[in-house]
Coordinates of C-alpha atoms in Angstrom, one line a residue:
M126 CA -107.4 17.6 81.3
S127 CA -109.1 17.7 77.9
T128 CA -108.4 14.6 75.8
S129 CA -109.5 13.2 72.5
T130 CA -109.8 9.5 72.1
G131 CA -111.2 7.4 69.2
N132 CA -113.7 9.3 67.2
T133 CA -114.8 11.6 70.1
K134 CA -114.4 15.2 69.0
P135 CA -113.1 17.5 71.8
K136 CA -115.4 20.3 72.8
D137 CA -114.6 23.8 71.5
Q138 CA -112.9 26.1 73.9
Y139 CA -112.9 29.9 74.1
Q140 CA -109.2 30.6 74.6
H141 CA -108.0 34.0 75.7
Y142 CA -105.0 35.9 74.2
I143 CA -105.3 38.4 77.1
P144 CA -105.3 36.5 80.4
R145 CA -108.3 36.9 82.6
F146 CA -106.2 37.9 85.6
I147 CA -105.3 41.1 83.7
L148 CA -108.8 41.7 82.4
R149 CA -110.2 41.5 85.9
C150 CA -108.1 44.5 86.9
F151 CA -110.3 46.6 84.4
Q152 CA -113.7 45.8 85.9
D153 CA -114.1 49.2 87.6
A154 CA -115.6 50.9 84.4
Q155 CA -119.1 49.6 84.7
I156 CA -121.2 51.4 82.1
Q157 CA -124.2 50.3 84.0
Q158 CA -123.2 49.8 87.7
R159 CA -124.5 46.6 89.2
S160 CA -126.2 46.8 92.6
K161 CA -124.6 45.1 95.6
K162 CA -127.4 42.5 95.6
Q163 CA -126.8 41.8 91.9
S164 CA -123.1 41.5 92.4
Q165 CA -123.6 38.9 95.2
K166 CA -126.1 37.0 93.1
D167 CA -123.6 36.9 90.2
Y168 CA -120.9 35.7 92.6
Y169 CA -122.9 32.7 93.9
Q170 CA -124.2 31.9 90.4
A171 CA -120.6 31.8 89.1
R172 CA -119.6 29.5 91.9
K173 CA -122.5 27.2 91.1
T174 CA -122.1 27.1 87.4
G175 CA -118.4 27.7 87.0
V176 CA -119.0 30.6 84.7
S177 CA -118.3 34.1 85.9
N178 CA -120.5 37.0 85.0
D179 CA -117.7 39.5 85.6
T180 CA -117.7 42.1 82.9
I181 CA -115.5 44.8 81.5
A182 CA -116.1 47.9 79.3
V183 CA -115.2 47.2 75.7
Y184 CA -115.2 49.7 72.8
D185 CA -115.2 47.9 69.4
L186 CA -113.6 50.1 66.8
K187 CA -115.2 48.1 63.9
T188 CA -118.7 48.7 65.1
Q189 CA -118.2 51.9 67.2
V190 CA -120.2 50.2 70.0
L191 CA -119.3 50.7 73.7
E192 CA -120.7 47.9 75.9
Q193 CA -120.1 45.7 78.9
R194 CA -118.9 42.2 77.9
P195 CA -118.3 39.1 80.0
I196 CA -114.6 38.5 80.7
A197 CA -115.1 34.9 79.9
R198 CA -115.9 35.7 76.3
T199 CA -113.7 38.7 75.6
Y200 CA -110.3 39.0 74.0
G201 CA -110.1 35.4 72.9
V202 CA -110.7 33.1 69.9
I203 CA -112.2 29.6 69.7
N204 CA -109.5 26.9 69.7
I205 CA -106.6 29.2 68.8
Y206 CA -104.2 27.0 70.8
R207 CA -105.6 23.7 69.7
D208 CA -102.9 21.3 68.5
E209 CA -104.4 18.7 66.2
Q210 CA -101.0 17.0 66.0
N211 CA -101.4 15.8 69.6
P212 CA -104.7 13.9 69.5
A213 CA -104.2 12.6 73.0
N214 CA -104.7 16.1 74.3
V215 CA -105.4 18.8 71.7
N216 CA -105.6 21.5 74.4
H217 CA -102.2 20.8 76.0
L218 CA -100.9 24.2 74.9
E219 CA -103.8 26.0 76.6
E220 CA -103.0 24.1 79.8
A221 CA -99.3 25.0 79.6
L222 CA -100.3 28.6 79.1
A223 CA -102.6 28.6 82.1
K224 CA -99.7 27.3 84.2
L225 CA -97.3 30.0 83.0
E226 CA -100.0 32.7 83.5
N227 CA -100.6 31.5 87.1
S228 CA -96.9 31.8 87.9
A229 CA -96.6 35.2 86.3
A230 CA -99.8 36.4 88.0
R231 CA -98.3 35.6 91.4
S232 CA -95.2 37.7 90.7
I233 CA -97.2 40.6 89.2
R234 CA -99.5 40.6 92.3
E235 CA -96.4 40.9 94.4
I236 CA -95.3 43.9 92.3
Q237 CA -98.7 45.5 92.8
K238 CA -98.7 45.0 96.5
A239 CA -95.2 46.6 96.8
I240 CA -96.3 49.6 94.8
E241 CA -99.7 50.0 96.6
G242 CA -97.8 49.7 99.9
G243 CA -95.7 52.7 99.0
K244 CA -92.4 50.9 98.6
G245 CA -89.9 52.5 96.4
E246 CA -88.4 49.2 95.2
V247 CA -89.5 45.7 94.2
K248 CA -87.5 42.6 94.7
L249 CA -87.7 39.5 92.4
L250 CA -85.8 36.2 92.4
R251 CA -84.2 35.2 89.2
R252 CA -86.7 32.5 88.6
E253 CA -89.6 35.0 89.1
L254 CA -87.9 37.4 86.6
E255 CA -87.4 34.5 84.1
T256 CA -91.1 33.6 84.4
I257 CA -92.1 37.2 83.7
R258 CA -89.7 37.4 80.8
K259 CA -91.2 34.3 79.3
F260 CA -94.7 35.5 80.0
L261 CA -94.1 38.9 78.2
Y262 CA -92.5 37.1 75.2
I263 CA -95.5 34.8 74.9
M264 CA -97.9 37.8 75.2
H265 CA -96.3 39.3 72.2
Y266 CA -95.9 36.0 70.3
R267 CA -99.7 35.4 70.8
R268 CA -100.4 38.4 68.6
A269 CA -98.8 36.6 65.6
F270 CA -101.9 34.5 65.0
Q271 CA -103.8 37.7 64.2
I272 CA -101.5 38.4 61.3
P273 CA -102.2 35.8 58.6
S274 CA -99.0 36.7 56.7
Y275 CA -96.6 36.5 59.7
F276 CA -95.3 33.0 58.7
D277 CA -96.4 33.1 55.1
E278 CA -93.4 32.2 52.9
N279 CA -95.2 33.9 49.9
D280 CA -95.6 37.2 51.6
P281 CA -93.3 39.9 50.0
D282 CA -92.3 41.1 53.4
N283 CA -91.0 37.6 54.2
V284 CA -88.6 37.4 51.3
L285 CA -85.6 36.9 53.5
M286 CA -87.4 34.1 55.4
R287 CA -89.0 32.3 52.4
D288 CA -86.7 29.3 52.1
F289 CA -86.3 29.0 55.8
Y290 CA -90.1 28.7 56.4
K291 CA -90.5 26.2 53.7
T292 CA -87.6 24.0 55.0
F293 CA -88.7 24.4 58.6
R294 CA -92.2 23.2 57.8
E295 CA -91.0 20.2 55.9
R296 CA -88.4 19.3 58.6
H297 CA -91.1 19.3 61.4
N298 CA -94.0 18.1 59.3
L299 CA -96.0 21.2 59.9
E300 CA -99.2 22.2 58.1
G301 CA -99.6 25.8 56.9
D302 CA -98.6 29.0 58.6
A303 CA -100.5 28.1 61.8
G304 CA -98.3 25.0 62.2
V305 CA -95.1 27.1 62.5
W306 CA -96.8 29.4 65.0
L307 CA -98.0 26.5 67.2
W308 CA -94.6 24.9 67.0
G309 CA -93.0 28.0 68.3
L310 CA -95.6 28.4 71.1
K311 CA -95.0 24.8 72.2
Y312 CA -91.2 25.2 72.2
I313 CA -91.3 28.4 74.3
L314 CA -93.8 27.0 76.8
N315 CA -92.1 23.7 77.3
T316 CA -88.5 24.9 77.4
P317 CA -87.0 26.6 80.5
H318 CA -86.0 30.2 80.1
H319 CA -82.3 29.5 80.6
K320 CA -82.4 26.7 78.1
I321 CA -83.9 28.9 75.4
V322 CA -81.3 31.6 76.1
E323 CA -78.5 29.0 76.0
T324 CA -79.7 27.7 72.6
G325 CA -79.8 31.3 71.3
E326 CA -76.2 31.9 72.5
R327 CA -75.0 28.7 70.8
L328 CA -76.7 29.7 67.6
R329 CA -75.0 33.1 67.8
D330 CA -71.6 31.5 68.3
Q331 CA -72.3 28.9 65.6
Y332 CA -72.5 31.7 63.0
G333 CA -69.4 33.5 64.3
G334 CA -71.1 36.1 66.5
L335 CA -73.6 38.8 65.9
S336 CA -71.8 40.5 63.0
N337 CA -71.6 37.4 60.9
M338 CA -75.2 36.4 61.8
L339 CA -76.3 39.8 60.7
K340 CA -74.6 39.3 57.3
M341 CA -76.4 36.0 56.9
L342 CA -79.8 37.5 57.7
Q343 CA -79.2 40.4 55.3
E344 CA -78.6 37.9 52.5
G345 CA -81.5 35.6 53.5
V346 CA -82.0 33.3 56.5
D347 CA -80.2 30.1 56.2
P348 CA -82.8 27.4 55.3
Q349 CA -81.0 25.0 57.6
F350 CA -81.2 27.4 60.5
E351 CA -81.9 25.2 63.6
N352 CA -84.2 27.3 65.8
F353 CA -85.3 30.7 64.9
H354 CA -87.7 31.0 67.9
A355 CA -84.8 30.5 70.3
L356 CA -82.7 33.1 68.6
D357 CA -85.5 35.6 68.6
Y358 CA -86.2 35.0 72.3
Y359 CA -82.5 35.2 73.3
L360 CA -82.0 38.5 71.4
E361 CA -84.9 40.1 73.1
A362 CA -83.7 39.0 76.5
D363 CA -80.1 40.1 75.7
A364 CA -80.9 43.5 74.3
T365 CA -83.5 44.8 76.9
F366 CA -84.0 45.1 80.6
L367 CA -87.3 44.9 82.5
A368 CA -88.7 48.2 83.8
I369 CA -91.8 48.9 85.9
W370 CA -93.8 52.0 85.0
I371 CA -96.6 53.5 87.1
A372 CA -99.4 55.6 85.6
A373 CA -99.6 59.2 86.8
K374 CA -102.0 60.0 89.7
G375 CA -105.5 60.3 88.3
Q376 CA -104.5 58.7 85.0
Q377 CA -104.7 55.0 83.9
F378 CA -103.3 52.8 81.2
V379 CA -105.7 51.2 78.7
V380 CA -105.5 47.7 77.3
G381 CA -106.6 46.5 73.8
T382 CA -106.3 43.9 71.1
N383 CA -102.7 44.6 70.1
S384 CA -101.5 46.0 73.4
F385 CA -98.8 43.5 74.3
G386 CA -95.2 43.7 73.0
L387 CA -95.9 46.8 70.9
F388 CA -92.6 48.4 69.7
E389 CA -92.1 52.1 70.5
G390 CA -89.3 54.4 69.5
C391 CA -86.4 53.8 67.1
F392 CA -82.7 54.5 67.1
M393 CA -81.1 55.3 63.7
G394 CA -84.3 54.2 62.0
I395 CA -84.3 50.8 63.7
P396 CA -87.5 50.3 65.8
G397 CA -87.7 48.7 69.2
L398 CA -86.5 51.0 72.0
H399 CA -89.4 49.8 74.1
Y400 CA -91.8 46.8 74.2
L401 CA -94.9 47.8 76.0
H402 CA -97.1 45.5 78.2
V403 CA -100.0 46.7 80.4
V404 CA -100.8 44.4 83.3
S405 CA -103.2 46.6 85.2
P406 CA -104.7 50.1 84.9
T407 CA -101.8 51.6 86.9
I408 CA -98.9 49.3 86.1
A409 CA -97.0 48.5 82.8
L410 CA -94.1 46.2 82.4
V411 CA -91.7 47.6 79.8
L412 CA -88.8 45.9 78.1
R413 CA -86.4 48.8 77.5
S414 CA -83.5 48.8 75.1
N415 CA -80.1 48.6 76.8
R416 CA -79.1 51.7 74.7
L417 CA -81.4 53.7 77.0
S418 CA -79.6 52.6 80.2
P419 CA -78.5 55.6 82.3
E420 CA -75.0 54.1 82.2
V421 CA -74.9 54.4 78.4
G422 CA -75.9 58.1 78.4
L423 CA -77.4 57.9 74.9
L424 CA -79.6 61.0 75.4
Q425 CA -76.8 63.0 77.0
S426 CA -75.1 63.5 73.6
K427 CA -76.4 65.6 70.7
K428 CA -75.8 62.8 68.2
G429 CA -77.6 60.3 70.4
R430 CA -80.6 62.6 70.8
Q431 CA -80.7 63.3 67.0
A432 CA -80.6 59.5 66.3
T433 CA -83.4 58.7 68.8
V434 CA -87.1 59.1 67.9
S435 CA -89.3 58.2 70.8
L436 CA -92.2 59.5 72.9
L437 CA -91.0 57.6 75.9
A438 CA -87.2 57.7 75.8
H439 CA -87.1 60.5 78.4
V440 CA -89.0 58.6 81.1
P441 CA -86.4 58.3 83.9
T442 CA -85.8 54.6 84.2
A443 CA -83.1 52.9 86.3
R444 CA -81.8 49.4 85.6
P445 CA -82.5 46.8 88.2
L446 CA -79.7 46.0 90.6
N447 CA -78.4 42.4 90.4
T448 CA -77.4 40.6 93.5
Y449 CA -75.6 37.4 92.6
A450 CA -75.8 34.5 95.0
S451 CA -72.3 33.2 94.2
F452 CA -71.0 34.9 91.1
H453 CA -68.1 37.3 91.7
P454 CA -67.3 39.5 88.7
Q455 CA -63.7 39.7 87.8
R456 CA -61.5 41.6 85.3
Y457 CA -61.2 39.6 82.1
P458 CA -58.9 40.3 79.2
T459 CA -61.8 40.7 76.8
M460 CA -65.5 41.5 77.0
Q461 CA -66.2 38.2 75.3
L462 CA -64.6 36.2 78.1
A463 CA -66.5 38.3 80.7
R464 CA -69.7 37.6 78.9
A465 CA -69.0 33.9 78.6
A466 CA -68.3 33.7 82.4
L467 CA -71.6 35.3 83.2
E468 CA -73.5 33.1 80.7
A469 CA -71.9 30.0 82.3
Y470 CA -72.9 31.1 85.8
R471 CA -76.5 31.7 84.7
R472 CA -76.8 28.0 83.9
T473 CA -76.0 26.9 87.4
S474 CA -78.5 26.1 90.1
A475 CA -77.0 28.7 92.4
A476 CA -78.1 31.4 90.0
E477 CA -81.7 30.7 90.8
K478 CA -81.1 32.4 94.1
D479 CA -80.0 35.7 92.5
T480 CA -82.2 38.7 93.3
Y481 CA -83.1 41.7 91.3
T482 CA -84.1 45.0 92.8
F483 CA -86.4 47.2 90.6
F484 CA -87.1 50.9 91.1
P485 CA -90.5 51.6 89.6
S486 CA -90.8 54.9 87.5
K487 CA -93.7 57.2 88.1
L488 CA -94.8 58.7 84.8
T489 CA -96.1 62.2 84.4
I490 CA -99.6 62.9 83.1
E491 CA -98.2 63.6 79.6
Q492 CA -96.0 60.5 79.6
T493 CA -98.9 58.3 80.7
Q494 CA -101.0 59.7 77.9
D495 CA -98.2 59.3 75.4
F496 CA -98.0 55.6 76.5
N497 CA -101.7 55.3 75.8
L498 CA -101.3 57.1 72.5
V499 CA -99.0 54.3 71.3
L500 CA -101.6 51.7 72.3
L501 CA -104.6 53.5 70.9
S502 CA -102.8 54.1 67.6
H503 CA -102.2 50.3 67.0
L504 CA -105.6 48.8 67.8
D505 CA -106.0 47.8 64.1
M506 CA -109.8 47.8 64.1
G507 CA -109.8 45.7 67.3
S508 CA -111.1 46.7 70.7
V509 CA -110.0 48.7 73.7
T510 CA -110.8 48.4 77.4
F511 CA -110.4 50.9 80.2
A512 CA -111.1 51.0 84.0
S513 CA -111.9 54.7 84.3
A514 CA -114.1 56.7 81.9
G515 CA -112.5 60.0 83.1
A516 CA -109.0 58.7 82.5
M517 CA -110.0 57.4 79.1
R518 CA -111.5 60.7 78.1
A519 CA -108.2 62.4 79.0
S520 CA -106.2 60.0 76.9
L521 CA -108.6 60.3 74.0
K522 CA -108.3 64.1 74.0
H523 CA -104.5 63.9 74.1
Q524 CA -104.7 61.4 71.2
L525 CA -107.1 63.5 69.1
Q526 CA -105.0 66.7 69.6
S527 CA -101.7 65.0 68.6
T528 CA -100.3 66.0 65.2
L529 CA -98.1 62.9 64.8
P530 CA -98.5 61.7 61.2
Y531 CA -98.6 58.0 61.9
I532 CA -101.6 58.2 64.3
Q533 CA -103.9 60.2 62.0
E534 CA -106.0 57.4 60.7
S535 CA -106.7 55.9 64.1
K536 CA -108.4 59.2 65.1
Y537 CA -111.3 58.4 62.7
F538 CA -112.2 55.3 64.8
L539 CA -111.6 56.8 68.2
R540 CA -113.6 60.0 67.9
P541 CA -117.0 58.3 68.4
L542 CA -115.7 56.9 71.8
L543 CA -114.9 60.4 73.1
G544 CA -118.5 61.4 72.2
L545 CA -119.9 58.4 74.0
L546 CA -117.9 59.1 77.1
S547 CA -118.8 62.8 77.1
P548 CA -121.9 64.4 78.8
D549 CA -125.1 64.5 76.7
T550 CA -125.1 68.3 76.9
V551 CA -122.0 70.4 77.0
K552 CA -122.0 74.0 78.0
L553 CA -120.4 76.0 75.2
H554 CA -118.5 79.2 75.8
I555 CA -118.6 81.0 72.5
D556 CA -115.6 83.2 73.2
D557 CA -113.5 80.1 73.8
H558 CA -114.3 78.7 70.4
P559 CA -113.9 81.2 67.6
D560 CA -114.8 78.6 64.9
L561 CA -118.1 78.0 66.6
L562 CA -118.8 81.8 66.7
A563 CA -117.9 82.0 63.0
F564 CA -120.2 79.1 62.2
L565 CA -123.2 80.5 64.1
T566 CA -122.8 84.0 62.7
T567 CA -122.3 82.9 59.0
F568 CA -124.6 79.9 58.9
N569 CA -127.1 80.6 56.2
P570 CA -127.9 77.9 53.6
S571 CA -128.9 80.5 51.1
M572 CA -125.7 82.5 51.4
V573 CA -123.0 79.8 51.5
S574 CA -122.6 76.4 49.8
A575 CA -123.7 73.1 51.3
Y576 CA -120.1 72.1 51.2
D577 CA -118.9 75.1 53.2
N578 CA -121.6 74.5 55.9
A579 CA -120.8 70.8 56.1
Y580 CA -117.0 71.5 56.3
M581 CA -117.4 74.0 59.1
F582 CA -119.9 71.8 61.0
Y583 CA -117.6 68.7 60.7
H584 CA -114.6 70.6 62.0
L585 CA -116.6 72.2 64.8
Y586 CA -117.4 68.8 66.2
T587 CA -113.9 67.4 65.4
D588 CA -111.3 70.0 66.2
H589 CA -112.6 71.0 69.6
V590 CA -112.3 68.0 71.9
D591 CA -113.9 69.8 74.8
I592 CA -117.3 70.1 73.2
Y593 CA -117.7 66.5 72.0
N594 CA -121.3 65.3 72.6
R595 CA -124.0 63.1 71.1
T596 CA -123.9 65.1 67.9
S597 CA -120.2 64.3 67.6
V598 CA -121.0 60.6 68.1
E599 CA -123.5 60.6 65.2
I600 CA -121.1 62.4 62.8
H601 CA -118.0 60.4 63.7
T602 CA -119.9 57.1 63.8
M603 CA -121.2 57.6 60.3
T604 CA -117.7 58.7 59.2
A605 CA -116.0 55.6 60.7
R606 CA -118.6 53.2 59.3
A607 CA -118.0 54.6 55.8
I608 CA -114.3 54.3 56.1
I609 CA -114.4 50.7 57.4
K610 CA -116.7 49.6 54.6
M611 CA -114.6 51.4 52.0
K612 CA -111.3 49.9 53.4
A613 CA -112.8 46.5 52.8
L614 CA -113.4 47.4 49.1
L615 CA -110.1 49.1 48.3
P616 CA -106.7 47.6 48.2
A617 CA -104.3 48.7 50.9
S618 CA -102.5 51.9 50.1
P619 CA -98.8 51.4 49.2
T620 CA -96.7 52.6 52.1
I621 CA -94.9 55.1 49.8
E622 CA -98.2 57.0 49.3
R623 CA -99.0 57.2 53.0
H624 CA -98.3 60.1 55.3
I625 CA -97.4 57.6 57.9
Y626 CA -93.9 57.7 56.5
F627 CA -93.9 60.7 54.2
P628 CA -95.8 63.8 55.5
S629 CA -95.6 65.4 52.0
Y630 CA -98.1 62.9 50.8
N631 CA -100.7 63.9 53.4
R632 CA -103.3 65.6 51.1
Q633 CA -105.9 68.0 52.5
I634 CA -109.3 69.0 51.1
V635 CA -110.2 72.7 50.5
P636 CA -112.4 74.4 53.1
T637 CA -114.7 76.1 50.7
L638 CA -116.4 75.5 47.3
T639 CA -118.8 77.5 45.2
S640 CA -122.4 76.4 45.2
A641 CA -122.0 74.9 41.7
D642 CA -118.8 73.0 42.7
S643 CA -120.5 72.0 46.0
T644 CA -123.4 70.4 44.0
L645 CA -120.8 68.5 41.8
F646 CA -119.0 67.3 44.9
F647 CA -122.1 65.9 46.7
N648 CA -123.5 64.4 43.5
S649 CA -120.2 62.5 43.2
I650 CA -119.4 61.5 46.8
R651 CA -122.8 61.2 48.4
C652 CA -123.9 58.4 46.1
V653 CA -120.8 56.4 47.3
V654 CA -121.6 57.0 50.9
D655 CA -125.3 56.2 50.3
I656 CA -124.3 52.8 48.9
L657 CA -122.3 52.1 52.1
H658 CA -125.5 52.5 54.2
V659 CA -123.8 54.2 57.1
N660 CA -126.9 56.1 58.2
T661 CA -129.5 53.3 58.7
S662 CA -132.2 55.6 59.9
G663 CA -131.8 58.1 57.1
P664 CA -131.9 61.9 57.4
T665 CA -135.3 63.2 58.7
D666 CA -134.7 66.9 59.0
D667 CA -132.3 69.7 58.1
E668 CA -130.1 69.0 61.1
D669 CA -129.8 65.3 60.2
V670 CA -128.9 66.2 56.6
L671 CA -126.2 68.6 57.9
K672 CA -124.8 65.8 60.1
Y673 CA -124.8 63.4 57.2
Y674 CA -123.0 65.9 55.0
A675 CA -120.5 66.5 57.8
A676 CA -119.8 62.8 57.9
I677 CA -119.2 62.8 54.1
I678 CA -116.7 65.6 54.7
G679 CA -114.9 63.4 57.2
F680 CA -115.0 60.5 54.8
T681 CA -113.5 62.7 52.1
H682 CA -110.7 63.8 54.4
W683 CA -109.8 60.1 54.9
L684 CA -109.8 59.5 51.2
A685 CA -107.5 62.4 50.5
E686 CA -105.1 61.3 53.2
N687 CA -105.1 57.6 52.2
H688 CA -106.4 57.1 48.7
P689 CA -106.0 60.4 46.8
S690 CA -106.0 58.8 43.4
F691 CA -109.3 57.0 44.1
L692 CA -110.8 60.3 45.2
D693 CA -109.6 62.0 42.0
D694 CA -111.3 59.3 40.0
L695 CA -114.6 59.8 41.8
L696 CA -114.7 63.5 41.0
P697 CA -115.3 65.3 37.7
D698 CA -112.1 66.5 36.0
S699 CA -113.4 70.1 36.4
L700 CA -113.5 69.8 40.2
T701 CA -110.4 70.0 42.3
I702 CA -110.8 69.8 46.1
M703 CA -107.4 68.4 47.2
S704 CA -104.4 70.6 47.9
K705 CA -101.2 69.6 46.1
P706 CA -98.5 67.9 48.2
P707 CA -95.9 70.4 49.5
G708 CA -93.0 70.5 47.0
H709 CA -95.1 69.2 44.2
R710 CA -93.6 70.6 41.0
T711 CA -93.5 68.4 37.9
R712 CA -94.3 64.9 36.8
L713 CA -90.6 64.1 36.6
V714 CA -90.2 65.1 40.3
Q715 CA -93.1 62.9 41.1
V716 CA -91.6 59.9 39.3
I717 CA -88.2 60.5 41.0
K718 CA -89.9 60.7 44.4
T719 CA -91.9 57.5 43.8
V720 CA -88.8 55.5 42.8
F721 CA -86.9 56.8 45.7
F722 CA -89.7 56.0 48.2
A723 CA -90.0 52.5 46.7
I724 CA -86.3 51.9 47.3
Y725 CA -86.6 53.4 50.8
R726 CA -89.6 51.2 51.5
F727 CA -87.6 48.1 50.6
F728 CA -84.7 49.0 52.9
L729 CA -87.1 49.9 55.6
S730 CA -88.7 46.4 55.5
I731 CA -85.2 44.9 55.8
I732 CA -84.3 47.2 58.7
G733 CA -87.5 46.3 60.5
F734 CA -86.9 42.6 60.0
I735 CA -83.4 42.8 61.4
A736 CA -84.5 45.0 64.3
R737 CA -86.9 42.4 65.4
L738 CA -84.1 39.8 65.4
F739 CA -81.4 41.8 67.1
C740 CA -83.3 44.2 69.3
L741 CA -80.4 46.6 69.5
G742 CA -78.1 44.3 71.5
T743 CA -75.5 45.7 73.8
L744 CA -73.1 44.6 76.6
F745 CA -75.7 44.4 79.4
N746 CA -77.5 41.3 80.5
T747 CA -80.4 41.2 83.0
A748 CA -81.7 37.6 82.7

């Protein structure tokens, strides 16, 4: 046990936010395979020193570097769970997490054994299910430390929570945003699942049920609210059921910085039909909204389908079967009484012997790749890990060919990885790539502008995912570096200007310019990219110059999609390279749209906040 006494400063600890037992499942993708002799040497060295040399493949979106990293120093942060308010043992939260992870790992290994053994069902005791439930909640909650504004009372997105956060910190003598996060982590870890749920139920009833609580939350969270963490935990448990999904044969799931507890899908504009958690390359644990239970039949009606927006809603998923040890459901006059009886039973010791039978769902290739698409689109400049280079290539190709608006920016940071995983030389079949044929037959620096050549060259190595190679890597790495450095200099785009919500604002650049306009363009944009130092070696020949110019085209695409006003400011007034948004008519129309979108954005933030709290609750209860 790590302790701190007197003036002795405790040693720093590298503390993981993705458990090592999950990361070890992804060791297969050795970029440079170790020999059997080296593996044995590493094993004995690890036993001797206590430090493992096991590694995993990690692609860092911020640096565009693919490398093997030691599991012991990957997906973690120094002292993130350190609790300075407990000087007797500042690492007690890390120890509690390790205990929970060990319990969850045992249950997850049993799930893996059942699936690998070809069983069509998996049985869990209630206490095992409760452990997994808590583990999955913690896995999502851990992500909050990566969002500095998550518990910031001054953040505009937290306007409904502002007074509550302030009062909560004062009541518990907490310092800063991290204090609130650590308090919640401590509470969840140290409180049994059924006790947290019981507290959430009591708080629900205290405010007169869900409807009245919703009204309170719409007007602003009560500053005297007793335990927001318990309510959040309860609402997630109450509104979702656990599902086990298996990757399609030959396909695998990926894992990354923000891969746990990601929301997917929405109903009537409210997000949260799924919470995704990858626990191995072939197994994902998914918390699925009760609205998607087969018994509800949401997708069987036209209105239900129209109100549902999801890539994964059509994955056939059965609810687990409950076998109660001593609870006998009866007919009650009201649903409230039936619910109260079940809640009372769950608090008894007899309920610990309840069993749940799960029926894992085998995903299709497209569904597996759609699952990965969600994860890859939300890495947020972090890292991603995979166990199979071939499966990763397939998912990347699926991602890069998708036309979904909200994933477009992520493509800029993932394209270099596809090039790194592709063969050094790719056999090109000209007839299969008309753009390539057009480029090769028209390429003549003296006949077309430098802009036209660079535009065609960029799209040749961007649009055709089957011909990605080392040239692709060079172009897309320079493009990504320029974007990353520029993002650090520019303010974040207002959501109302982003195609993520409004496709009409997705601006495109023209495919051709005259030689005179081409010169104006590169004189204006190249100096910006030059300052960013994205090509450290510098162009040495005509081919290098063409690659560099192609990267500038990619960078300009990103500016047009995300910062069109800034791009306009960079260019001379006489030069227009962006298409107008569809439906663009007059300045008055623009103003009306902007006001409307601002109002929409405000209500969207409220809906998102409420969705996180209420998770689309229904009448079903699994744990």
